[in-house]
N, CA and C of each residue as an Amber inpcrd file, in Angstrom:
protein
   246
  50.3580000  29.7420000 -38.5630000  50.2080000  28.9460000 -39.7580000
  50.5010000  29.8370000 -40.9590000  51.3390000  29.3500000 -41.8410000
  51.6660000  30.0840000 -43.0570000  50.9000000  29.5030000 -44.2340000
  50.5280000  30.3770000 -45.1450000  49.8700000  29.9600000 -46.3790000
  50.3810000  30.8750000 -47.4810000  50.1070000  30.5240000 -48.7130000
  50.6080000  31.3110000 -49.8360000  49.4380000  31.7020000 -50.7330000
  49.4160000  32.9570000 -51.1530000  48.4110000  33.4140000 -52.1080000
  48.7790000  32.8230000 -53.4620000  47.8170000  32.1620000 -54.1010000
  48.0600000  31.5220000 -55.3860000  47.0970000  32.0630000 -56.4290000
  47.5050000  31.9740000 -57.6790000  46.6590000  32.4280000 -58.7820000
  45.8340000  31.2480000 -59.2700000  44.5130000  31.4320000 -59.3590000
  43.5820000  30.4340000 -59.8870000  42.7710000  31.1190000 -60.9750000
  43.1450000  30.8950000 -62.2320000  42.4610000  31.5700000 -63.3370000
  42.7240000  33.0550000 -63.2650000  41.6580000  33.8670000 -63.2770000
  41.8000000  35.3190000 -63.1670000  41.6900000  35.7940000 -61.7250000
  41.6520000  34.8640000 -60.7790000  41.5030000  35.2110000 -59.3680000
  42.7230000  34.7600000 -58.5760000  42.7620000  35.1640000 -57.3340000
  43.7830000  34.7160000 -56.4110000  43.0820000  34.0120000 -55.2600000
  43.7620000  33.0660000 -54.6380000  43.1240000  32.3350000 -53.5540000
  44.1140000  31.8760000 -52.5100000  43.5800000  31.5480000 -51.3530000
  44.3570000  31.0070000 -50.2440000  43.6770000  29.7180000 -49.8110000
  44.4360000  28.6470000 -49.6710000  43.8750000  27.3880000 -49.1720000
  43.7100000  27.5010000 -47.6660000  42.5330000  27.0770000 -47.1950000
  42.2400000  27.1230000 -45.7610000  42.1480000  25.6900000 -45.2550000
  42.9560000  25.3180000 -44.2680000  42.9160000  23.9520000 -43.7480000
  41.5510000  23.6090000 -43.1450000  41.1880000  22.3270000 -43.2220000
  39.8880000  21.8430000 -42.7640000  39.6420000  22.1820000 -41.2960000
  40.6430000  21.9760000 -40.4370000  40.4300000  22.2320000 -39.0050000
  40.1820000  23.7120000 -38.7240000  40.7650000  24.5980000 -39.5200000
  40.5260000  26.0290000 -39.3450000  39.0960000  26.3810000 -39.7440000
  38.5950000  25.7570000 -40.8240000  37.2010000  25.9670000 -41.2300000
  36.2480000  25.4650000 -40.1530000  36.5200000  24.2640000 -39.6280000
  35.6480000  23.6890000 -38.5990000  35.6190000  24.5690000 -37.3570000
  36.7760000  25.0720000 -36.9350000  36.8340000  25.9400000 -35.7530000
  36.1310000  27.2730000 -35.9870000  36.0110000  27.6630000 -37.2560000
  35.3340000  28.9200000 -37.6050000  33.8620000  28.7040000 -37.9360000
  33.4020000  27.4490000 -37.8650000  32.0130000  27.0870000 -38.1790000
  31.6440000  27.4680000 -39.6090000  32.5780000  27.2410000 -40.5330000
  32.3480000  27.4910000 -41.9530000  32.4230000  26.1540000 -42.6690000
  31.4370000  25.8870000 -43.5350000  31.3970000  24.6270000 -44.2770000
  31.7560000  24.8700000 -45.7380000  32.2650000  23.8320000 -46.3970000
  32.6120000  23.9240000 -47.8120000  31.3510000  24.2450000 -48.6140000
  31.4370000  25.2180000 -49.5040000  30.3030000  25.6230000 -50.3240000
  29.4670000  26.7240000 -49.7020000  29.7230000  27.0460000 -48.4470000
  28.9560000  28.0720000 -47.7480000  29.4570000  29.4610000 -48.1510000
  28.5450000  30.4180000 -48.2160000  28.9350000  31.7860000 -48.5460000
  29.6070000  32.4400000 -47.3470000  30.6180000  33.2540000 -47.6230000
  31.3180000  33.9950000 -46.5810000  31.3950000  35.4610000 -46.9860000
  31.5730000  36.3120000 -46.0090000  31.7820000  37.7330000 -46.2430000
  33.2770000  37.9990000 -46.1060000  33.8580000  38.6440000 -47.1060000
  35.2850000  38.9500000 -47.0880000  35.4430000  40.4650000 -47.0670000
  36.2430000  40.9560000 -46.1250000  36.4800000  42.3940000 -46.0320000
  37.9400000  42.6310000 -45.6500000  38.3760000  43.8670000 -45.8050000
  39.7290000  44.2540000 -45.4230000  39.6360000  45.3990000 -44.4290000
  40.4140000  45.2890000 -43.3370000  40.3940000  46.3320000 -42.3190000
  41.7830000  46.4200000 -41.6880000  42.3240000  47.6080000 -41.6570000
  43.6440000  47.8430000 -41.0670000  44.7050000  46.9080000 -41.6390000
  44.6760000  46.6910000 -42.9520000  45.6780000  45.8600000 -43.6000000
  45.4950000  44.3690000 -43.3950000  44.3400000  43.9520000 -42.8740000
  44.0640000  42.5300000 -42.6480000  42.8450000  42.1060000 -43.4560000
  42.8690000  40.8800000 -43.9540000  41.7220000  40.3110000 -44.6610000
  40.9020000  39.5290000 -43.6490000  39.6100000  39.8090000 -43.5940000
  38.7110000  39.1600000 -42.6340000  37.6980000  38.3220000 -43.4030000
  37.6070000  37.0430000 -43.0470000  36.6490000  36.1200000 -43.6630000
  35.6770000  35.6960000 -42.5720000  34.3800000  35.9660000 -42.7750000
  33.3680000  35.6440000 -41.7720000  32.2340000  34.8560000 -42.4060000
  31.6340000  33.9170000 -41.6380000  30.4660000  33.2100000 -42.1660000
  29.3250000  34.1960000 -42.3860000  28.5700000  33.9840000 -43.4540000
  27.4170000  34.8300000 -43.7430000  26.2180000  34.2710000 -42.9990000
  25.5730000  35.1010000 -42.2390000  24.3760000  34.6720000 -41.5130000
  23.1650000  34.9900000 -42.3710000  22.5580000  33.9400000 -42.8990000
  21.4060000  34.1300000 -43.7730000  20.1510000  34.3250000 -42.9350000
  19.2930000  35.1990000 -43.4150000  17.9960000  35.4100000 -42.7780000
  17.0140000  34.4630000 -43.4350000  16.3790000  33.6580000 -42.6140000
  15.4390000  32.6660000 -43.1380000  14.2250000  33.3760000 -43.7220000
  13.9180000  33.0600000 -44.9570000  12.7750000  33.6570000 -45.6270000
  11.5010000  32.8880000 -45.3540000  10.4060000  33.3760000 -45.9150000
   9.1210000  32.7020000 -45.7520000   9.0670000  31.4860000 -46.6570000
   8.3410000  30.4840000 -46.2200000   8.1820000  29.2670000 -47.0060000
   6.9570000  29.3870000 -47.9030000   7.0300000  28.7660000 -49.0620000
   5.9000000  28.6810000 -49.9740000   5.3530000  27.2640000 -49.8720000
   4.0930000  27.1180000 -49.5000000   3.4940000  25.8050000 -49.2720000
   3.5950000  24.9150000 -50.5100000   3.4870000  25.4960000 -51.6970000
   3.5800000  24.7030000 -52.9310000   4.9740000  24.0950000 -53.0810000
   6.0090000  24.8540000 -52.7430000   7.3780000  24.3310000 -52.8150000
   7.5870000  23.2170000 -51.7940000   7.0590000  23.4090000 -50.5910000
   7.2090000  22.3890000 -49.5500000   6.5090000  21.0900000 -49.9440000
   5.3020000  21.1950000 -50.4710000   4.5440000  19.9990000 -50.8660000
   5.2270000  19.2930000 -52.0330000   5.8090000  20.0470000 -52.9410000
   6.4730000  19.4230000 -54.0940000   7.6850000  18.5880000 -53.6730000
   8.2330000  18.8420000 -52.4910000   9.3930000  18.0940000 -52.0000000
   9.0040000  16.8280000 -51.2390000   7.7030000  16.6440000 -50.9960000
   7.2490000  15.4520000 -50.2720000   7.3190000  14.2320000 -51.1800000
   7.6680000  13.0620000 -50.6270000   7.6850000  11.8430000 -51.4450000
   6.2840000  11.5060000 -51.9510000   6.2050000  10.9200000 -53.1490000
   4.9090000  10.5730000 -53.7360000   4.1550000   9.5490000 -52.8990000
   4.8580000   8.6900000 -52.1920000   4.2050000   7.6360000 -51.4110000
   3.9580000   8.0530000 -49.9550000   4.0020000   9.3380000 -49.6480000
   3.7980000   9.8150000 -48.2800000   2.3560000   9.5970000 -47.8420000
   2.1790000   9.0100000 -46.6600000   0.8470000   8.8210000 -46.0810000
   0.8530000   9.3480000 -44.6550000  -0.2090000  10.0490000 -44.3030000
  -0.3320000  10.5880000 -42.9570000  -0.6430000   9.4480000 -41.9990000
   0.0660000   9.4030000 -40.8820000  -0.1980000   8.3930000 -39.8670000
  -0.8460000   9.0620000 -38.6640000  -1.7870000   8.3600000 -38.0660000
  -2.4620000   8.8850000 -36.8990000  -1.5820000   8.6760000 -35.6730000
  -1.4850000   9.6860000 -34.8280000  -0.6530000   9.6180000 -33.6310000
  -1.5020000   9.2140000 -32.4350000  -1.0210000   8.2780000 -31.6490000
  -1.7270000   7.8520000 -30.4420000  -1.2170000   8.6840000 -29.2690000
  -2.0720000   9.5410000 -28.7560000  -1.7000000  10.4150000 -27.6560000
  -2.1430000   9.8560000 -26.3090000  -2.6460000   8.6300000 -26.2840000
  -3.0970000   8.0280000 -25.0300000  -4.5280000   8.4150000 -24.7190000
  -4.9750000   8.0320000 -23.5440000  -6.3550000   8.3190000 -23.1490000
  -6.4760000   9.7560000 -22.6570000  -7.6570000  10.3710000 -22.8650000
  -7.8700000  11.7290000 -22.3790000  -7.7630000  11.7850000 -20.8570000
  -7.2730000  12.9030000 -20.3530000  -7.1840000  13.0730000 -18.9010000
  -7.4460000  14.5260000 -18.5570000  -7.8370000  14.7610000 -17.3260000
  -8.0780000  16.1270000 -16.8720000  -9.1870000  16.8020000 -17.6390000
  -8.9800000  18.0270000 -18.0820000  -9.9990000  18.8070000 -18.7820000
 -10.1950000  18.3520000 -20.2170000  -9.3960000  17.3570000 -20.6880000
  -9.5770000  16.8320000 -22.0360000 -10.7880000  15.9140000 -22.1130000
 -11.2090000  15.3710000 -20.9730000 -12.3300000  14.4340000 -20.9640000
 -13.5960000  15.2170000 -21.2660000 -14.4100000  14.7150000 -22.2360000
 -15.6450000  15.4000000 -22.6190000 -16.7870000  14.7280000 -21.9790000
C-alpha cells in the first residue's frame, strides 16, 4: 500500500486506511507511540496502565434517579441455611 506524506499546518502526516487501523487494534482518537528504528517509522498502540478509582468521581457519574434493586438469589441451600 502506498501513501504520501502531506503537510498539515506546521506538521506532516500520513493518512492511515480504516482497515489497517482495525487490523492494528488502533481506534480513532487513541494515543499511539511513534518511533523510528533502522530507517522505519513504527506506530504502536499505547497500552495505558489503569489507575486507581476515586469513589467521589464514580458516584458523581451515577444517574440522579439511580435506585438500588434487591437481587433474588433463590432459597438458601447447603451451609447457607441458618
